[in-house]
XYZ file of N, CA and C in Angstrom:
273
model
N 10.463 5.163 16.197
C 9.621 4.228 15.563
C 9.201 3.372 16.599
N 7.868 3.044 16.869
C 7.435 2.269 17.883
C 7.113 0.804 17.204
N 7.713 -0.140 17.739
C 7.780 -1.567 16.969
C 6.832 -2.549 18.160
N 6.075 -3.179 17.245
C 5.141 -4.197 18.223
C 5.280 -5.424 17.536
N 5.799 -6.445 18.257
C 5.995 -7.922 17.560
C 4.911 -8.701 18.515
N 3.774 -9.163 17.814
C 2.895 -10.126 18.693
C 3.354 -11.533 19.032
N 4.319 -11.991 18.337
C 4.852 -13.307 18.704
C 6.345 -13.320 18.610
N 7.005 -12.697 19.747
C 8.357 -12.606 19.775
C 9.292 -13.909 19.925
N 8.515 -14.927 20.519
C 9.207 -16.175 20.522
C 9.539 -16.900 19.378
N 8.972 -16.395 18.202
C 9.306 -16.966 16.737
C 10.596 -16.586 16.355
N 11.697 -17.415 16.588
C 13.120 -16.900 16.135
C 13.632 -17.648 14.922
N 13.022 -18.692 14.589
C 13.500 -19.248 13.558
C 12.569 -19.232 12.130
N 13.125 -19.075 10.951
C 12.089 -18.914 9.787
C 11.941 -20.235 9.219
N 10.451 -20.350 8.799
C 10.138 -21.647 8.188
C 9.359 -21.263 7.081
N 8.720 -22.224 6.176
C 7.992 -21.925 5.246
C 6.632 -21.362 5.585
N 6.173 -21.649 6.906
C 4.818 -21.130 7.439
C 4.955 -19.888 8.181
N 6.330 -19.347 8.290
C 6.497 -18.010 9.208
C 5.591 -17.061 8.564
N 5.041 -16.202 9.412
C 4.140 -14.992 9.098
C 5.024 -13.879 8.936
N 5.463 -13.390 7.674
C 6.198 -12.290 7.538
C 5.608 -10.835 7.194
N 4.324 -10.817 7.553
C 3.493 -9.581 7.260
C 3.880 -8.555 8.209
N 3.466 -7.273 7.680
C 3.622 -6.092 8.628
C 2.800 -5.014 8.251
N 2.562 -3.994 9.284
C 1.835 -2.913 8.899
C 2.629 -1.702 9.292
N 2.538 -0.749 8.584
C 3.418 0.333 8.924
C 2.697 1.545 8.856
N 2.378 2.329 9.775
C 1.690 3.487 10.058
C 2.540 4.902 10.043
N 2.484 5.687 9.310
C 3.237 6.906 9.246
C 2.209 7.948 9.228
N 2.273 8.998 10.433
C 1.299 9.727 10.548
C 1.303 10.779 9.470
N 0.175 11.459 9.416
C -0.009 12.554 8.294
C 0.310 13.886 8.811
N 0.440 14.141 10.163
C 0.389 15.523 10.650
C 1.943 15.559 11.219
N 2.249 16.832 11.320
C 3.809 16.961 11.956
C 3.687 16.910 13.523
N 2.686 16.979 14.092
C 2.419 16.991 15.508
C 2.755 15.671 16.312
N 2.470 14.384 15.483
C 2.942 13.220 15.785
C 4.052 12.833 15.205
N 4.989 12.443 16.073
C 6.317 12.218 15.584
C 6.808 10.577 15.715
N 5.823 9.823 15.803
C 5.825 8.438 16.097
C 5.447 7.649 14.933
N 6.292 6.786 14.446
C 5.935 5.904 13.316
C 5.858 4.408 14.057
N 4.539 3.917 13.648
C 4.123 2.684 14.357
C 4.324 1.562 13.275
N 5.236 0.398 13.750
C 5.438 -0.680 12.826
C 4.966 -1.820 13.765
N 3.984 -2.798 13.118
C 3.646 -3.870 13.846
C 3.563 -5.037 13.004
N 3.887 -6.232 13.536
C 4.083 -7.345 12.865
C 3.861 -8.593 13.870
N 3.841 -9.913 13.132
C 3.524 -10.998 14.057
C 4.801 -11.489 14.429
N 5.767 -11.331 13.647
C 7.096 -12.061 14.020
C 8.258 -10.871 13.693
N 9.407 -11.282 14.485
C 10.679 -10.298 13.893
C 10.909 -10.155 12.384
N 10.650 -11.244 11.620
C 10.921 -11.178 10.347
C 9.932 -10.318 9.617
N 8.640 -10.136 10.004
C 7.969 -9.086 9.669
C 8.226 -7.498 9.873
N 8.900 -7.424 11.113
C 9.452 -6.078 11.745
C 10.683 -6.082 10.503
N 11.493 -6.818 10.360
C 12.624 -6.614 9.406
C 12.278 -6.178 8.095
N 11.237 -6.736 7.630
C 10.826 -6.176 6.207
C 10.018 -4.695 6.430
N 9.494 -4.574 7.463
C 8.996 -3.222 7.692
C 10.013 -2.230 7.894
N 10.953 -2.418 8.500
C 12.117 -1.636 8.554
C 12.729 -1.358 7.253
N 12.803 -2.373 6.402
C 13.345 -2.126 5.195
C 12.597 -1.203 4.206
N 11.322 -1.355 4.239
C 10.301 -0.581 3.748
C 10.549 0.852 4.023
N 10.679 1.114 5.254
C 10.707 2.370 6.089
C 12.121 3.001 5.627
N 12.973 2.198 5.490
C 14.305 2.865 5.105
C 14.307 3.199 3.592
N 13.350 2.704 2.779
C 13.291 3.083 1.399
C 12.433 4.359 1.103
N 11.497 4.804 2.254
C 10.856 5.827 2.261
C 11.382 7.191 2.711
N 12.530 7.104 3.279
C 13.285 8.346 3.885
C 14.324 8.679 2.991
N 14.283 9.907 2.667
C 15.545 10.650 1.717
C 16.218 11.816 2.549
N 17.255 12.037 2.130
C 18.003 13.038 2.628
C 17.785 14.362 1.699
N 17.516 15.410 2.282
C 17.614 16.745 1.484
C 18.683 17.582 1.655
N 19.572 17.830 0.767
C 21.013 18.344 0.863
C 20.809 19.846 0.955
N 19.787 20.227 0.574
C 19.575 21.800 0.473
C 19.002 22.306 1.757
N 18.274 21.478 2.629
C 17.836 21.916 3.810
C 18.555 21.191 4.964
N 19.489 20.180 4.668
C 20.183 19.446 5.537
C 19.339 18.669 6.631
N 18.303 17.820 6.130
C 17.393 17.018 7.013
C 16.940 16.065 6.304
N 16.362 15.127 6.892
C 15.986 13.667 6.424
C 14.229 13.931 6.184
N 13.785 13.377 5.279
C 12.153 13.749 5.014
C 11.666 12.460 4.498
N 10.385 12.033 4.656
C 9.610 10.828 4.417
C 9.059 11.194 3.029
N 9.277 10.295 2.185
C 8.574 10.373 0.847
C 7.126 9.942 0.874
N 6.620 9.355 1.916
C 5.324 8.766 1.934
C 4.557 8.796 3.240
N 3.440 9.232 3.417
C 2.565 9.340 4.517
C 1.652 8.686 4.490
N 1.041 7.958 5.398
C -0.150 7.010 5.403
C 0.125 5.560 6.009
N -0.623 4.616 5.473
C -0.661 3.351 6.290
C -0.372 2.406 4.814
N 0.810 1.385 5.251
C 1.225 0.231 4.495
C 0.793 -1.113 5.221
N 0.223 -1.832 4.563
C -0.071 -3.328 5.027
C 0.380 -4.121 3.972
N 1.584 -5.072 4.216
C 2.183 -5.707 3.355
C 2.430 -7.341 3.812
N 2.330 -8.123 2.949
C 2.591 -9.685 3.241
C 2.997 -10.226 1.972
N 3.778 -11.337 2.279
C 4.289 -12.153 0.992
C 3.186 -12.697 0.388
N 3.172 -12.665 -1.145
C 2.149 -13.234 -1.722
C 2.140 -14.767 -1.893
N 3.465 -15.373 -1.800
C 3.532 -16.785 -1.869
C 4.352 -17.186 -0.335
N 4.189 -18.382 -0.066
C 4.772 -18.593 1.154
C 6.177 -18.763 1.263
N 6.759 -18.697 0.143
C 8.211 -18.746 -0.004
C 8.824 -17.670 -0.521
N 10.238 -17.325 -0.437
C 10.679 -16.526 -1.198
C 11.939 -16.984 -1.996
N 12.210 -16.591 -3.229
C 13.270 -17.527 -3.969
C 13.866 -16.689 -5.105
N 14.647 -17.157 -5.735
C 15.497 -16.389 -6.734
C 15.515 -17.253 -8.001
N 15.322 -16.945 -9.293
C 15.354 -17.658 -10.446
C 16.583 -17.066 -11.129
N 17.641 -17.706 -11.486
C 18.632 -17.282 -12.423
C 18.821 -18.193 -13.662
N 18.452 -17.652 -14.732
C 18.653 -18.342 -16.010
C 19.970 -18.369 -16.743
N 20.848 -19.267 -16.220
C 22.426 -19.226 -16.348
C 22.615 -19.442 -18.126
N 21.511 -20.354 -18.796
C 21.773 -20.532 -20.247
C 21.853 -19.217 -21.067
N 21.373 -18.252 -20.484
C 21.301 -16.782 -21.269
C 22.689 -15.965 -21.037
N 23.203 -16.318 -19.880
C 24.562 -15.506 -19.561
C 25.761 -16.546 -19.767
N 26.244 -16.557 -20.948
C 27.577 -17.466 -20.962
C 28.591 -16.746 -21.776
């Protein structure tokens, strides 16, 4: 995996931190390099998580396979990430 971080000096996350990334998985077997590029390390972290979800192990052939080949460009829809838990329904 080739990783490119455009702004490696950003080490603290804030509401304005860019968490976008691009993941390029080549479509032929000759190219063995997956390219991951992001503006910050936080984007790379999300890209690696996406990549981990695209890899599966084939027990019959005893090897790892990629479930997807192509280009993924992803970014958060909102500036923040959050969690909502409705505790009134779980008592």
